[in-house]
Coordinates of C-alpha atoms in Angstrom, one line a residue:
X1 CA -23.1 -26.2 9.5
X2 CA -19.8 -27.7 11.6
X3 CA -18.2 -29.2 8.2
X4 CA -16.0 -26.5 6.9
X5 CA -14.0 -26.9 3.6
X6 CA -11.8 -24.1 4.7
X7 CA -11.8 -21.2 7.5
X8 CA -11.4 -18.3 4.9
X9 CA -11.9 -17.9 1.1
X10 CA -10.0 -15.0 -0.2
X11 CA -11.2 -13.8 -3.6
X12 CA -8.6 -12.5 -5.7
X13 CA -4.7 -13.6 -5.9
X14 CA -3.4 -9.7 -6.3
X15 CA -1.2 -8.4 -3.7
X16 CA -3.7 -7.7 -1.1
X17 CA -5.4 -11.3 -1.5
X18 CA -1.8 -12.9 -1.2
X19 CA -1.0 -10.4 1.7
X20 CA -4.2 -11.6 3.4
X21 CA -3.5 -15.4 3.0
X22 CA 0.2 -14.6 4.4
X23 CA -1.0 -12.8 7.5
X24 CA -3.3 -15.5 8.3
X25 CA -0.8 -18.1 7.8
X26 CA 1.6 -16.3 10.4
X27 CA -1.3 -17.2 12.7
X28 CA -1.6 -20.6 11.6
X29 CA -5.0 -20.1 9.9
X30 CA -5.7 -21.9 6.6
X31 CA -7.3 -20.0 3.4
X32 CA -8.3 -21.0 -0.3
X33 CA -7.4 -18.2 -2.5
X34 CA -9.6 -18.1 -5.8
X35 CA -8.2 -16.1 -8.7
X36 CA -10.0 -16.0 -12.1
X37 CA -7.0 -15.5 -14.0
X38 CA -4.2 -18.1 -14.5
X39 CA -1.4 -16.3 -12.6
X40 CA 0.3 -13.2 -12.3
X41 CA -0.8 -10.3 -14.6
X42 CA 2.6 -9.5 -16.1
X43 CA 1.1 -6.0 -17.0
X44 CA 2.9 -3.6 -14.4
X45 CA 0.5 -1.2 -12.7
X46 CA 1.4 0.1 -9.3
X47 CA 5.0 0.4 -8.4
X48 CA 5.4 2.5 -5.4
X49 CA 6.1 0.5 -2.4
X50 CA 5.9 3.1 0.6
X51 CA 7.7 2.8 3.9
X52 CA 4.8 1.2 5.9
X53 CA 4.5 -1.7 3.3
X54 CA 8.3 -2.3 3.3
X55 CA 8.4 -2.5 7.2
X56 CA 5.4 -5.2 6.8
X57 CA 7.5 -7.1 4.0
X58 CA 10.5 -6.7 6.5
X59 CA 8.2 -8.4 9.2
X60 CA 6.9 -10.9 6.5
X61 CA 10.5 -12.0 5.4
X62 CA 10.4 -10.5 1.8
X63 CA 11.9 -7.0 2.1
X64 CA 15.3 -8.2 0.8
X65 CA 13.7 -9.6 -2.2
X66 CA 11.4 -6.9 -3.3
X67 CA 14.6 -4.1 -2.4
X68 CA 16.6 -6.2 -5.0
X69 CA 13.9 -6.1 -7.5
X70 CA 13.4 -2.3 -6.9
X71 CA 14.6 0.4 -9.1
X72 CA 18.2 1.9 -8.1
X73 CA 17.3 4.4 -5.5
X74 CA 19.9 6.8 -7.4
X75 CA 17.1 6.9 -10.4
X76 CA 13.9 6.4 -8.1
X77 CA 14.7 9.5 -6.4
X78 CA 14.6 12.0 -9.1
X79 CA 11.3 13.0 -11.1
X80 CA 11.5 15.1 -14.5
X81 CA 9.2 17.3 -16.6
X82 CA 10.0 17.4 -20.0
X83 CA 8.2 18.4 -23.3
X84 CA 9.7 15.0 -24.5
X85 CA 12.1 12.5 -23.0
X86 CA 14.9 13.9 -25.6
X87 CA 14.1 17.4 -24.9
X88 CA 15.5 19.7 -22.0
X89 CA 14.2 19.2 -18.6
X90 CA 11.5 22.0 -17.5
X91 CA 11.8 21.1 -13.9
X92 CA 12.7 18.3 -11.5
X93 CA 12.4 17.0 -7.9
X94 CA 15.4 15.2 -6.3
X95 CA 14.5 13.3 -3.1
X96 CA 18.3 12.9 -2.0
X97 CA 18.7 16.7 -1.6
X98 CA 17.6 18.5 1.5
X99 CA 16.9 17.5 5.0
X100 CA 13.5 15.3 4.2
X101 CA 15.8 12.4 3.2
X102 CA 17.4 12.6 6.8
X103 CA 13.8 12.4 8.2
X104 CA 13.2 9.3 6.4
X105 CA 16.3 7.6 7.4
X106 CA 15.6 8.1 11.1
X107 CA 11.8 7.5 10.8
X108 CA 12.2 3.8 9.8
X109 CA 14.6 0.9 9.2
X110 CA 13.2 0.6 5.5
X111 CA 12.6 3.2 3.0
X112 CA 10.3 3.7 0.2
X113 CA 11.0 1.5 -2.9
X114 CA 9.7 1.5 -6.6
X115 CA 9.3 -2.3 -7.6
X116 CA 6.8 -3.3 -10.5
X117 CA 3.5 -4.8 -9.0
X118 CA 4.0 -7.9 -10.8
X119 CA 7.5 -8.5 -8.8
X120 CA 5.8 -7.7 -5.8
X121 CA 3.1 -10.1 -6.4
X122 CA 5.8 -12.8 -7.2
X123 CA 7.6 -12.4 -3.9
X124 CA 4.2 -12.5 -2.0
X125 CA 3.3 -15.5 -3.8
X126 CA 6.3 -17.2 -3.2
X127 CA 6.3 -16.5 0.5
X128 CA 2.5 -17.9 0.2
X129 CA 3.7 -20.9 -1.1
X130 CA 6.5 -21.4 1.2
X131 CA 4.1 -21.0 4.4
X132 CA 2.1 -24.0 2.9
X133 CA -1.0 -22.9 5.0
X134 CA -3.0 -21.4 1.8
X135 CA -4.4 -23.1 -1.4
X136 CA -4.2 -21.5 -4.3
X137 CA -6.5 -22.0 -7.2
X138 CA -6.1 -20.0 -10.4
X139 CA -8.5 -20.0 -13.4
X140 CA -11.3 -20.3 -10.7
X141 CA -14.0 -17.8 -10.6
X142 CA -16.4 -17.0 -7.8
X143 CA -19.9 -17.4 -9.2
X144 CA -22.0 -17.1 -6.2
X145 CA -22.0 -16.3 -2.4
X146 CA -24.2 -17.4 0.1
X147 CA -24.1 -16.1 3.7
X148 CA -26.2 -18.1 5.9
X149 CA -25.2 -16.3 9.3
X150 CA -23.0 -18.9 10.9
X151 CA -21.2 -19.9 7.6
X152 CA -20.9 -19.0 4.0
X153 CA -21.1 -21.1 0.8
X154 CA -19.0 -20.0 -1.9
X155 CA -19.8 -21.4 -5.4
X156 CA -16.4 -21.5 -7.6
X157 CA -16.1 -22.4 -11.4
X158 CA -12.7 -23.7 -12.4
X159 CA -11.2 -26.3 -14.4
X160 CA -12.8 -29.4 -12.5
X161 CA -16.5 -27.5 -13.2
X162 CA -18.7 -26.1 -10.3
X163 CA -18.3 -26.7 -6.7
X164 CA -19.0 -25.1 -3.4
X165 CA -16.7 -24.4 -0.6
X166 CA -18.2 -23.8 2.6
X167 CA -16.4 -21.5 4.9
X168 CA -16.8 -19.2 8.0
X169 CA -15.2 -15.9 6.3
X170 CA -14.8 -14.5 3.0
X171 CA -12.3 -11.7 1.9
X172 CA -13.2 -10.1 -1.2
X173 CA -10.0 -8.7 -2.5
X174 CA -10.9 -8.8 -6.0
X175 CA -10.0 -5.1 -7.1
X176 CA -12.0 -2.1 -8.3
X177 CA -13.8 -4.2 -10.9
X178 CA -13.9 -7.6 -9.3
X179 CA -17.8 -7.3 -8.7
X180 CA -18.3 -8.9 -5.4
X181 CA -18.6 -5.1 -3.7
X182 CA -21.7 -4.5 -6.2
X183 CA -23.2 -8.2 -5.7
X184 CA -23.2 -7.2 -1.8
X185 CA -25.0 -3.9 -2.5
X186 CA -22.3 -2.0 -0.7
X187 CA -22.2 1.6 -2.2
X188 CA -19.1 4.0 -2.9
X189 CA -18.9 7.3 -1.4
X190 CA -16.5 10.1 -3.3
X191 CA -15.9 11.3 -6.6
X192 CA -16.9 8.3 -9.1
X193 CA -14.9 9.3 -12.3
X194 CA -12.0 11.8 -12.5
X195 CA -10.9 10.7 -15.7
X196 CA -9.6 7.8 -17.8
X197 CA -6.0 6.7 -18.5
X198 CA -4.6 4.3 -20.9
X199 CA -1.6 2.3 -19.9
X200 CA 0.9 1.1 -22.3
X201 CA 3.6 -1.4 -21.2
X202 CA 6.5 -1.7 -23.3
X203 CA 10.2 -2.7 -23.4
X204 CA 12.9 -0.5 -25.0
X205 CA 16.1 0.8 -24.6
X206 CA 16.0 4.6 -23.6
X207 CA 19.4 4.8 -22.0
X208 CA 20.4 7.2 -24.9
X209 CA 18.2 9.7 -23.1
X210 CA 18.3 8.5 -19.5
X211 CA 22.1 7.6 -18.9
X212 CA 23.0 11.1 -18.0
X213 CA 20.0 11.8 -16.1
X214 CA 18.0 8.8 -15.0
X215 CA 14.6 9.6 -13.3
X216 CA 11.8 7.1 -12.2
X217 CA 8.9 9.4 -13.5
X218 CA 9.1 11.4 -16.6
X219 CA 6.2 13.9 -16.9
X220 CA 6.0 14.8 -20.8
X221 CA 3.9 18.0 -21.7
X222 CA 3.8 18.3 -25.5
X223 CA 0.7 18.2 -28.4
X224 CA 1.4 15.3 -29.9
X225 CA 2.0 12.5 -27.2
X226 CA 1.7 13.8 -23.4
X227 CA 1.6 11.8 -20.8
X228 CA 4.2 10.1 -18.1
X229 CA 6.9 7.6 -18.6
X230 CA 7.4 5.2 -15.5
X231 CA 10.6 3.1 -15.2
X232 CA 9.5 -0.4 -14.0
X233 CA 13.1 -1.6 -13.5
X234 CA 15.3 1.0 -14.4
X235 CA 16.3 -0.5 -17.6
X236 CA 14.1 -1.9 -20.4
X237 CA 10.8 -2.2 -18.7
X238 CA 8.7 0.9 -18.8
X239 CA 4.9 1.9 -18.9
X240 CA 3.4 5.1 -20.6
X241 CA 0.3 6.5 -19.4
X242 CA -1.7 9.1 -21.3
X243 CA -5.4 10.2 -21.2
X244 CA -8.1 8.0 -22.8
X245 CA -11.9 8.7 -23.8
X246 CA -13.7 5.3 -23.6
X247 CA -16.6 7.0 -25.1
X248 CA -15.0 7.3 -28.5
X249 CA -12.2 4.6 -28.4
X250 CA -11.3 1.4 -26.7
X251 CA -7.8 -0.3 -25.9
X252 CA -8.3 -2.3 -29.2
X253 CA -7.9 0.9 -31.1
X254 CA -4.3 0.8 -30.1
X255 CA -2.4 -1.9 -32.0
X256 CA 1.1 -2.4 -31.5
X257 CA 2.1 -0.3 -34.4
X258 CA 0.3 2.7 -33.0
X259 CA 1.4 2.3 -29.6
X260 CA 5.0 2.4 -30.9
X261 CA 4.5 5.4 -32.8
X262 CA 2.9 6.8 -29.6
X263 CA 6.2 5.9 -27.6
X264 CA 8.5 7.5 -30.4
X265 CA 6.7 10.8 -30.3
X266 CA 6.7 11.0 -26.7
X267 CA 10.6 10.2 -26.6
X268 CA 11.1 12.8 -29.4
X269 CA 12.7 10.6 -31.9
X270 CA 11.9 8.7 -35.3
X271 CA 14.1 5.7 -34.6
X272 CA 13.5 3.6 -31.8
X273 CA 12.9 -0.4 -31.2
X274 CA 9.8 -0.4 -29.4
X275 CA 8.3 -3.9 -28.1
X276 CA 4.7 -3.4 -27.0
X277 CA 3.8 -5.9 -24.5
X278 CA 0.4 -5.1 -23.3
X279 CA -2.3 -2.2 -23.3
X280 CA -4.8 -1.5 -20.7
X281 CA -7.3 1.0 -19.3
X282 CA -8.3 2.3 -16.0
X283 CA -10.6 4.6 -14.1
X284 CA -9.3 7.3 -12.1
X285 CA -11.4 7.8 -9.2
X286 CA -11.6 8.5 -5.6
X287 CA -14.2 6.4 -3.7
X288 CA -14.5 4.6 -0.4
X289 CA -16.8 1.8 0.3
X290 CA -19.8 3.0 2.9
X291 CA -19.1 -0.4 4.6
X292 CA -16.5 -2.9 4.8
X293 CA -18.4 -5.6 5.9
X294 CA -21.5 -7.3 4.7
X295 CA -22.2 -10.3 7.3
X296 CA -19.4 -12.7 7.0
X297 CA -17.8 -10.9 3.9
X298 CA -15.3 -8.4 4.3
X299 CA -13.6 -6.2 1.8
X300 CA -10.1 -5.2 1.3
X301 CA -7.8 -3.2 -0.9
X302 CA -9.3 -1.9 -4.4
X303 CA -12.6 -3.6 -3.6
X304 CA -12.9 -1.2 -0.7
X305 CA -11.0 2.1 -1.9
X306 CA -10.0 3.6 -4.9
X307 CA -7.7 6.6 -5.1
X308 CA -5.9 8.5 -7.9
X309 CA -2.4 7.4 -8.4
X310 CA -0.9 10.6 -7.2
X311 CA 0.7 9.6 -4.3
X312 CA 1.2 5.8 -4.7
X313 CA -1.3 5.1 -1.9
X314 CA -3.5 2.3 -3.6
X315 CA -1.7 -0.8 -3.2
X316 CA -0.1 0.2 0.0
X317 CA -3.3 1.0 1.4
X318 CA -4.4 -2.8 0.8
X319 CA -1.4 -4.2 2.3
X320 CA -2.2 -2.5 5.4
X321 CA -5.8 -3.5 5.2
X322 CA -4.4 -7.3 4.8
X323 CA -2.3 -6.8 7.7
X324 CA -5.2 -5.2 10.2
X325 CA -7.7 -7.9 8.8
X326 CA -5.7 -10.9 9.2
X327 CA -4.8 -10.7 12.7
X328 CA -8.5 -10.1 13.6
X329 CA -9.8 -12.6 11.8
X330 CA -7.2 -15.3 13.1
X331 CA -7.7 -14.1 16.4
X332 CA -11.6 -14.8 16.1
X333 CA -11.0 -18.2 14.5
X334 CA -8.6 -19.3 17.0
X335 CA -11.2 -18.4 19.8
X336 CA -9.0 -15.6 21.1
X337 CA -11.5 -12.8 20.3
X338 CA -15.4 -12.3 19.8
X339 CA -16.6 -11.6 16.1
X340 CA -17.1 -7.9 17.4
X341 CA -13.4 -7.3 17.2
X342 CA -14.1 -7.6 13.2
X343 CA -16.2 -4.2 13.5
X344 CA -12.9 -2.4 14.6
X345 CA -11.5 -3.4 10.9
X346 CA -13.7 -0.7 9.4
X347 CA -13.6 1.5 11.9
X348 CA -9.7 1.9 11.8
X349 CA -9.0 1.4 8.4
X350 CA -11.8 3.3 6.4
X351 CA -11.0 6.9 8.1
X352 CA -7.4 5.9 6.8
X353 CA -8.7 5.3 3.3
X354 CA -11.0 8.4 3.2
X355 CA -7.9 10.6 4.1
X356 CA -5.8 9.0 1.7
X357 CA -8.5 9.6 -1.1
X358 CA -8.4 13.4 0.2
X359 CA -4.5 13.5 0.1
X360 CA -4.6 11.9 -3.8
X361 CA -7.0 14.2 -4.9
X362 CA -5.0 17.2 -3.6
X363 CA -2.0 15.9 -5.4
X364 CA -3.9 15.2 -8.7
X365 CA -5.6 18.9 -8.5
X366 CA -2.3 20.5 -7.8
X367 CA -0.4 18.9 -10.8
X368 CA -2.7 21.2 -13.0
X369 CA -0.1 23.8 -11.9
X370 CA 2.6 22.0 -14.1
X371 CA 0.4 21.1 -16.9
X372 CA -0.8 17.7 -16.0
X373 CA -4.4 16.9 -16.4
X374 CA -7.2 18.5 -18.3
X375 CA -5.1 21.9 -19.1
X376 CA -2.2 19.7 -20.8
X377 CA -3.2 21.2 -24.2
X378 CA -3.2 24.7 -23.3
X379 CA 0.2 24.4 -21.4
X380 CA 1.7 22.6 -24.3
X381 CA 0.3 25.3 -26.8
X382 CA 2.3 28.1 -24.4
X383 CA 5.4 25.7 -24.3
X384 CA 5.4 25.3 -28.2
X385 CA 4.3 29.0 -28.7
X386 CA 6.1 30.5 -31.8
X387 CA 6.6 33.5 -29.6
X388 CA 9.9 32.9 -27.8
X389 CA 8.7 35.2 -25.0
X390 CA 5.7 33.2 -24.4
X391 CA 7.5 29.8 -24.3
X392 CA 10.2 31.1 -22.0
X393 CA 7.5 32.6 -19.9
X394 CA 5.7 29.2 -19.5
X395 CA 9.0 27.4 -18.9
X396 CA 9.7 29.6 -16.0
X397 CA 6.3 29.2 -14.5
X398 CA 6.6 25.7 -14.6
X399 CA 10.3 25.4 -13.3
X400 CA 8.7 27.6 -10.2
X401 CA 5.7 25.3 -9.8
X402 CA 7.5 21.9 -10.0
X403 CA 9.3 21.9 -6.3
X404 CA 5.8 22.7 -4.8
X405 CA 4.9 19.3 -6.0
X406 CA 7.2 17.4 -3.7
X407 CA 4.4 16.6 -1.0
X408 CA 2.9 14.7 -4.0
X409 CA 5.6 12.2 -4.0
X410 CA 7.1 12.6 -0.5
X411 CA 4.6 12.4 2.3
X412 CA 5.9 10.3 4.9
X413 CA 3.1 11.2 7.3
X414 CA 0.6 9.3 4.8
X415 CA 2.7 6.2 5.0
X416 CA 3.5 6.0 8.7
X417 CA 1.9 8.9 10.7
X418 CA -1.7 7.7 10.8
X419 CA -3.0 6.8 14.4
X420 CA -6.0 4.5 14.6
X421 CA -8.9 5.9 16.5
X422 CA -7.8 9.3 16.3
X423 CA -9.7 12.0 14.6
X424 CA -6.8 13.4 13.4
X425 CA -2.9 12.6 13.4
X426 CA -2.0 12.7 16.8
X427 CA 0.0 15.5 18.3
X428 CA 3.6 14.9 17.6
X429 CA 3.2 12.6 14.5
X430 CA 4.7 13.6 11.3
X431 CA 2.6 16.5 9.9
X432 CA 2.0 16.9 6.1
X433 CA 5.2 19.0 6.2
X434 CA 7.2 16.5 7.9
X435 CA 8.5 18.7 10.5
X436 CA 7.6 16.6 13.4
X437 CA 8.8 13.0 14.7
X438 CA 6.6 9.7 15.3
X439 CA 5.2 9.4 18.8
X440 CA 4.3 6.5 20.8
X441 CA 0.5 6.8 21.6
X442 CA -2.0 4.4 21.3
X443 CA -3.2 3.4 18.1
X444 CA 0.0 4.6 16.1
X445 CA 2.5 2.7 14.5
X446 CA 5.2 1.6 16.9
X447 CA 8.2 4.1 16.6
X448 CA 11.4 2.6 14.8
X449 CA 14.8 2.8 16.9
X450 CA 17.9 1.0 16.2
X451 CA 18.8 -1.1 19.4
X452 CA 21.7 -3.7 20.1
X453 CA 20.5 -7.3 20.7
X454 CA 22.9 -9.9 21.2
X455 CA 25.8 -7.6 19.4
X456 CA 23.5 -7.3 16.6
X457 CA 21.9 -4.0 15.5
X458 CA 18.1 -4.4 15.1
X459 CA 15.4 -2.4 14.6
X460 CA 12.5 -2.1 17.4
X461 CA 10.3 -3.4 14.5
X462 CA 12.6 -6.6 14.7
X463 CA 11.6 -7.5 18.0
X464 CA 7.9 -7.7 17.4
X465 CA 6.2 -11.2 17.1
X466 CA 3.1 -12.1 15.1
X467 CA 1.1 -11.6 18.3
X468 CA 1.3 -8.8 21.1
X469 CA 4.5 -7.6 22.5
X470 CA 5.1 -5.4 25.4
X471 CA 8.1 -2.9 25.8
X472 CA 9.0 -2.1 29.3
X473 CA 11.6 0.2 31.1
X474 CA 14.3 -1.5 33.3
X475 CA 11.9 -0.9 36.3
X476 CA 8.8 -2.3 34.4
X477 CA 8.7 -5.6 36.3
X478 CA 5.2 -5.1 37.5
X479 CA 3.9 -4.5 34.0
X480 CA 5.6 -7.5 32.5
X481 CA 4.0 -9.5 35.4
X482 CA 0.5 -7.9 34.5
X483 CA 1.0 -8.7 30.9
X484 CA 1.9 -12.5 31.9
X485 CA -1.7 -12.5 33.7
X486 CA -3.3 -11.0 30.7
X487 CA -2.0 -13.6 28.4
X488 CA -2.9 -16.7 30.8
X489 CA -6.6 -15.4 31.3
X490 CA -7.3 -14.1 27.7
X491 CA -5.4 -16.9 25.7
X492 CA -5.3 -20.1 27.2
X493 CA -4.0 -23.2 25.1
X494 CA -7.0 -24.8 22.9
X495 CA -7.6 -26.2 19.7
X496 CA -6.6 -22.7 17.8
X497 CA -3.4 -22.9 19.9
X498 CA -1.9 -20.0 21.9
X499 CA -1.3 -16.4 21.1
X500 CA 2.5 -15.3 20.3
X501 CA 3.7 -12.9 23.0
X502 CA 7.0 -11.5 23.9
X503 CA 8.3 -9.2 26.7
X504 CA 11.2 -6.6 26.0
X505 CA 12.8 -5.0 28.7
X506 CA 14.3 -1.7 27.3
X507 CA 17.6 -2.3 29.4
X508 CA 18.3 -5.7 28.2
X509 CA 18.5 -4.2 24.7
X510 CA 21.2 -1.3 24.2
X511 CA 20.1 2.2 22.7
X512 CA 22.4 5.2 22.4
X513 CA 21.9 7.7 25.3
X514 CA 18.5 5.9 26.3
X515 CA 17.2 7.1 23.0
X516 CA 14.8 4.1 22.5
X517 CA 13.0 4.9 26.2
X518 CA 12.5 8.5 25.3
X519 CA 11.1 7.4 21.7
X520 CA 8.7 5.2 23.4
X521 CA 7.9 7.5 26.2
X522 CA 7.8 5.0 28.7
X523 CA 10.6 6.0 31.2
X524 CA 12.0 3.8 33.5
X525 CA 9.0 2.3 34.9
X526 CA 6.7 2.3 32.2
X527 CA 5.5 0.0 29.5
X528 CA 3.7 -0.2 25.9
X529 CA 2.1 -2.9 24.3
X530 CA 2.3 -3.6 20.6
X531 CA -0.5 -5.3 18.6
X532 CA 0.0 -8.0 16.3
X533 CA -0.2 -5.4 13.4
X534 CA 2.7 -3.3 14.8
X535 CA 0.4 -0.4 16.2
X536 CA 0.3 0.3 19.9
X537 CA -2.8 -1.2 21.9
X538 CA -1.9 0.3 25.2
X539 CA 0.5 2.6 26.9
X540 CA 1.4 2.9 30.7
X541 CA 0.7 6.8 30.6
X542 CA -2.9 6.1 30.2
X543 CA -3.3 4.9 33.9
X544 CA -4.9 1.8 32.8
X545 CA -3.5 -1.7 33.3
X546 CA -2.6 -4.3 30.0
X547 CA -5.1 -6.6 31.2
X548 CA -8.1 -4.3 30.9
X549 CA -6.6 -2.7 27.6
X550 CA -6.3 -5.9 26.0
X551 CA -9.6 -7.2 26.8
X552 CA -11.4 -4.2 25.6
X553 CA -9.2 -4.3 22.5
X554 CA -10.3 -7.9 21.7
X555 CA -13.8 -7.3 22.6
X556 CA -13.5 -4.6 19.8
X557 CA -14.9 -2.1 22.4
X558 CA -11.4 -0.4 23.1
X559 CA -11.7 3.7 23.9
X560 CA -10.8 6.3 21.1
X561 CA -7.2 7.0 21.1
X562 CA -6.2 10.4 22.5

């Protein structure tokens, strides 16, 4: 089994599958991406691109393109509650107000964005094609995966009939309903079914009702057509999501005429030109795969975890999966690390998924306070009560409850505060209340700081390379020398090439009042080592040396973070 068609086969060309191919390509590893459909699904589903994902896109060279396709921040920063779109506001959350926006600005060079998933996918696809290391095979269904222990045979069926690809590793990024996880016999832990939703994608000019008070999300509480309107481009592209019971109906029971009337009822008008583009359904659940690996097949994205959309963590968690798994697969394939390194993928990413599921579930439960969920009919009845005192009291109650929903939509800690190997968020990392600042501890994402390099203002994240990066204080020459020794020992030039590396002496890059040294916690004589995925691998405060730390990491035997 020495003849391989490709080092990696990726099942699924959604955002996570494409991101995995892109990260592998950054390390020179070729892949074949198999997608059962003919191209990008034009029906937008996810839209939240959180801070960490935008940081990844910045590193991958597509942040500007995604930002250009995102909803105007002035609109994306507002969440509204109404009875109908044409009605008066019941409550609102404005993210541009208060100190939290300053915390976000100081925490990252990038900000959370709202970009429809099909547009995100397009930019990832363009980057993968431009990179040239992945072969994309649309209209190709994976029929069988046979793991031989030292190789995997992947039988696919496409336009040219059936064929078998021999590969070293398979990444199943085929989504929640792709089937590969079930075929591998991997169970899911958590709440299986929380509800079902119908998603109507349509084009319409809603500016008569949104022009004066634009918003990204508008939650509508009424007895005729309750649900949530989501602006996908801030203009004509919208989705409307509402409760759906698959036991008594199916998406086929919602032809364009019926859907158009549902939209008009939600808007609160009899006159509206509605272009229904597609209708789909999905199951709300909070589950995590019991294991992320079965032999030479690894799960990523929704194949490994599913969350309620309350928090916008689904696609974003999958993108971070791809970044974590991609560099580790590349290190193993390029001969830089043993296979044991791949065990750290589940060890690091699964606890984050479990916590994201918890956070999303808590948000979903809390939304009942503002009439969203199983109690919508009861709340709507009070709002529509013929007794004006009952209606007024319910409006006051919702107005008071809405501001308490802010953590649902503004949880920076979930985006960038997690620490690999830690039993909890590290001391000093952002709390769920956002009252702390990111800290440079092992396992955490490298903190952002603006520094000047060659007359240009750049983020500390812009100084990272696809391999390992050492940040050393002005007096940290000994650490830089040890780092060089580590690389010479661990990454000799071979068939897979060398591992990228860089040393940044904080002093050669200027920062205001030594802020960068303070933020990194290294002082004049310290140092820290950053992994290919932007998380800290080692800190001189530990008292160890980068050689032993790097060796332990690549063997998959690193100690738990403090």
